[in-house]
Amino acid sequence: MKGLILKDLYMVWNYCKTVVFVCIIFLASSVFVEGSFFFSVYPMVIAGIIPFTIMVYEEKIKWAPYCQSFPITRKQVVTEKYILSLLCILFAAAVSLCFAVIRAIINSVDI
């Protein structure tokens, strides 16, 4: 299971760099745009879509027949996708929370 998660994290890093970059841009802009909930929620929605993107890449490279040669069950593969989804969303939520704290600090300081 750990190997499957690591494989998918490598795939996220290789194939979804631009998506991660766009999410960071949206979060950074949420600091400067007042009253916009969209900029802080959008990265979490995109982070939830990343595992489906990885699944499309796996279908493209015909991962399923290769995966069946390993001593893992289909249940473990599906569970790993859910764990990846949860990890991506939690990471995006944590980063979004950090940017929200930064925005709160900036707004509380009188300039």
PDB file of C-alpha atoms in Angstrom:
ATOM      1  CA  MET A   1       0.000   0.000   0.000  1.00  0.00           C
ATOM      2  CA  LYS A   2       2.831   2.373   0.883  1.00  0.00           C
ATOM      3  CA  GLY A   3       4.422   1.721  -2.499  1.00  0.00           C
ATOM      4  CA  LEU A   4       1.171   2.489  -4.335  1.00  0.00           C
ATOM      5  CA  ILE A   5       0.775   5.790  -2.503  1.00  0.00           C
ATOM      6  CA  LEU A   6       4.394   6.663  -3.216  1.00  0.00           C
ATOM      7  CA  LYS A   7       3.903   5.827  -6.907  1.00  0.00           C
ATOM      8  CA  ASP A   8       0.873   8.083  -7.117  1.00  0.00           C
ATOM      9  CA  LEU A   9       2.652  10.914  -5.303  1.00  0.00           C
ATOM     10  CA  TYR A  10       5.465  10.645  -7.855  1.00  0.00           C
ATOM     11  CA  MET A  11       2.874  10.757 -10.625  1.00  0.00           C
ATOM     12  CA  VAL A  12       1.231  13.808  -9.048  1.00  0.00           C
ATOM     13  CA  TRP A  13       4.595  15.522  -8.924  1.00  0.00           C
ATOM     14  CA  ASN A  14       5.438  14.651 -12.536  1.00  0.00           C
ATOM     15  CA  TYR A  15       2.081  15.193 -14.222  1.00  0.00           C
ATOM     16  CA  CYS A  16       0.282  17.738 -12.055  1.00  0.00           C
ATOM     17  CA  LYS A  17       2.939  20.377 -11.401  1.00  0.00           C
ATOM     18  CA  THR A  18       0.960  23.033 -13.219  1.00  0.00           C
ATOM     19  CA  VAL A  19      -2.197  22.187 -11.289  1.00  0.00           C
ATOM     20  CA  VAL A  20      -0.316  22.527  -8.003  1.00  0.00           C
ATOM     21  CA  PHE A  21       1.184  25.810  -9.232  1.00  0.00           C
ATOM     22  CA  VAL A  22      -2.276  27.174 -10.153  1.00  0.00           C
ATOM     23  CA  CYS A  23      -3.588  26.188  -6.720  1.00  0.00           C
ATOM     24  CA  ILE A  24      -0.744  28.061  -5.048  1.00  0.00           C
ATOM     25  CA  ILE A  25      -1.452  31.125  -7.200  1.00  0.00           C
ATOM     26  CA  PHE A  26      -5.120  31.027  -6.191  1.00  0.00           C
ATOM     27  CA  LEU A  27      -4.208  30.680  -2.525  1.00  0.00           C
ATOM     28  CA  ALA A  28      -1.725  33.539  -2.725  1.00  0.00           C
ATOM     29  CA  SER A  29      -4.319  35.722  -4.396  1.00  0.00           C
ATOM     30  CA  SER A  30      -6.798  34.888  -1.628  1.00  0.00           C
ATOM     31  CA  VAL A  31      -4.554  36.832   0.733  1.00  0.00           C
ATOM     32  CA  PHE A  32      -4.961  40.040  -1.247  1.00  0.00           C
ATOM     33  CA  VAL A  33      -8.593  39.758  -2.444  1.00  0.00           C
ATOM     34  CA  GLU A  34     -11.054  40.629   0.293  1.00  0.00           C
ATOM     35  CA  GLY A  35     -14.337  38.794   0.704  1.00  0.00           C
ATOM     36  CA  SER A  36     -13.628  36.121  -1.882  1.00  0.00           C
ATOM     37  CA  PHE A  37     -14.312  32.632  -0.600  1.00  0.00           C
ATOM     38  CA  PHE A  38     -13.772  31.188  -4.083  1.00  0.00           C
ATOM     39  CA  PHE A  39      -9.987  31.700  -4.075  1.00  0.00           C
ATOM     40  CA  SER A  40      -9.553  29.665  -0.912  1.00  0.00           C
ATOM     41  CA  VAL A  41     -11.976  26.835  -1.798  1.00  0.00           C
ATOM     42  CA  TYR A  42     -10.983  26.325  -5.444  1.00  0.00           C
ATOM     43  CA  PRO A  43      -7.621  24.672  -4.608  1.00  0.00           C
ATOM     44  CA  MET A  44      -9.380  22.092  -2.436  1.00  0.00           C
ATOM     45  CA  VAL A  45     -11.755  21.235  -5.286  1.00  0.00           C
ATOM     46  CA  ILE A  46      -8.846  20.901  -7.701  1.00  0.00           C
ATOM     47  CA  ALA A  47      -6.953  18.770  -5.170  1.00  0.00           C
ATOM     48  CA  GLY A  48      -9.940  16.429  -5.091  1.00  0.00           C
ATOM     49  CA  ILE A  49      -9.748  16.056  -8.862  1.00  0.00           C
ATOM     50  CA  ILE A  50      -6.033  15.174  -8.938  1.00  0.00           C
ATOM     51  CA  PRO A  51      -6.555  11.441  -8.166  1.00  0.00           C
ATOM     52  CA  PHE A  52      -8.921  11.161 -11.129  1.00  0.00           C
ATOM     53  CA  THR A  53      -6.270  12.749 -13.317  1.00  0.00           C
ATOM     54  CA  ILE A  54      -3.786  10.162 -12.077  1.00  0.00           C
ATOM     55  CA  MET A  55      -6.286   7.397 -12.888  1.00  0.00           C
ATOM     56  CA  VAL A  56      -6.548   8.683 -16.470  1.00  0.00           C
ATOM     57  CA  TYR A  57      -2.768   8.616 -16.816  1.00  0.00           C
ATOM     58  CA  GLU A  58      -2.750   5.067 -15.421  1.00  0.00           C
ATOM     59  CA  GLU A  59      -5.289   3.980 -18.022  1.00  0.00           C
ATOM     60  CA  LYS A  60      -3.194   5.617 -20.727  1.00  0.00           C
ATOM     61  CA  ILE A  61      -0.086   3.653 -19.768  1.00  0.00           C
ATOM     62  CA  LYS A  62      -2.111   0.453 -19.196  1.00  0.00           C
ATOM     63  CA  TRP A  63      -1.378   0.197 -15.485  1.00  0.00           C
ATOM     64  CA  ALA A  64      -4.244  -2.200 -14.634  1.00  0.00           C
ATOM     65  CA  PRO A  65      -2.833  -5.325 -16.374  1.00  0.00           C
ATOM     66  CA  TYR A  66       0.611  -4.597 -14.951  1.00  0.00           C
ATOM     67  CA  CYS A  67      -0.836  -4.024 -11.479  1.00  0.00           C
ATOM     68  CA  GLN A  68      -2.532  -7.436 -11.558  1.00  0.00           C
ATOM     69  CA  SER A  69       0.888  -9.095 -11.638  1.00  0.00           C
ATOM     70  CA  PHE A  70       1.667  -7.708  -8.185  1.00  0.00           C
ATOM     71  CA  PRO A  71       0.631  -9.424  -4.949  1.00  0.00           C
ATOM     72  CA  ILE A  72      -2.025  -6.790  -4.179  1.00  0.00           C
ATOM     73  CA  THR A  73      -5.768  -6.983  -4.421  1.00  0.00           C
ATOM     74  CA  ARG A  74      -8.121  -4.671  -6.286  1.00  0.00           C
ATOM     75  CA  LYS A  75      -9.504  -3.595  -2.931  1.00  0.00           C
ATOM     76  CA  GLN A  76      -6.058  -2.316  -1.924  1.00  0.00           C
ATOM     77  CA  VAL A  77      -5.713  -0.385  -5.185  1.00  0.00           C
ATOM     78  CA  VAL A  78      -9.108   1.267  -4.713  1.00  0.00           C
ATOM     79  CA  THR A  79      -8.395   1.998  -1.048  1.00  0.00           C
ATOM     80  CA  GLU A  80      -5.124   3.623  -2.067  1.00  0.00           C
ATOM     81  CA  LYS A  81      -6.965   5.956  -4.463  1.00  0.00           C
ATOM     82  CA  TYR A  82      -9.275   7.044  -1.646  1.00  0.00           C
ATOM     83  CA  ILE A  83      -6.282   7.610   0.617  1.00  0.00           C
ATOM     84  CA  LEU A  84      -4.600   9.662  -2.112  1.00  0.00           C
ATOM     85  CA  SER A  85      -7.780  11.716  -2.482  1.00  0.00           C
ATOM     86  CA  LEU A  86      -7.900  12.326   1.234  1.00  0.00           C
ATOM     87  CA  LEU A  87      -4.217  13.268   1.364  1.00  0.00           C
ATOM     88  CA  CYS A  88      -4.558  15.730  -1.505  1.00  0.00           C
ATOM     89  CA  ILE A  89      -7.628  17.394   0.004  1.00  0.00           C
ATOM     90  CA  LEU A  90      -6.098  17.548   3.499  1.00  0.00           C
ATOM     91  CA  PHE A  91      -2.893  19.048   2.118  1.00  0.00           C
ATOM     92  CA  ALA A  92      -4.848  21.672   0.173  1.00  0.00           C
ATOM     93  CA  ALA A  93      -6.970  22.434   3.236  1.00  0.00           C
ATOM     94  CA  ALA A  94      -3.885  22.827   5.426  1.00  0.00           C
ATOM     95  CA  VAL A  95      -2.212  25.165   2.948  1.00  0.00           C
ATOM     96  CA  SER A  96      -5.481  27.088   2.551  1.00  0.00           C
ATOM     97  CA  LEU A  97      -5.698  27.438   6.321  1.00  0.00           C
ATOM     98  CA  CYS A  98      -2.129  28.787   6.427  1.00  0.00           C
ATOM     99  CA  PHE A  99      -2.978  31.406   3.809  1.00  0.00           C
ATOM    100  CA  ALA A 100      -6.164  32.287   5.719  1.00  0.00           C
ATOM    101  CA  VAL A 101      -4.111  32.858   8.857  1.00  0.00           C
ATOM    102  CA  ILE A 102      -1.702  35.055   6.879  1.00  0.00           C
ATOM    103  CA  ARG A 103      -4.649  37.044   5.546  1.00  0.00           C
ATOM    104  CA  ALA A 104      -6.068  37.435   9.055  1.00  0.00           C
ATOM    105  CA  ILE A 105      -2.717  38.694  10.306  1.00  0.00           C
ATOM    106  CA  ILE A 106      -2.394  41.155   7.423  1.00  0.00           C
ATOM    107  CA  ASN A 107      -5.930  42.449   7.986  1.00  0.00           C
ATOM    108  CA  SER A 108      -5.420  42.851  11.733  1.00  0.00           C
ATOM    109  CA  VAL A 109      -2.277  44.967  11.337  1.00  0.00           C
ATOM    110  CA  ASP A 110      -3.057  48.648  10.883  1.00  0.00           C
ATOM    111  CA  ILE A 111      -0.986  50.141   8.109  1.00  0.00           C
TER     112      ILE A 111
END
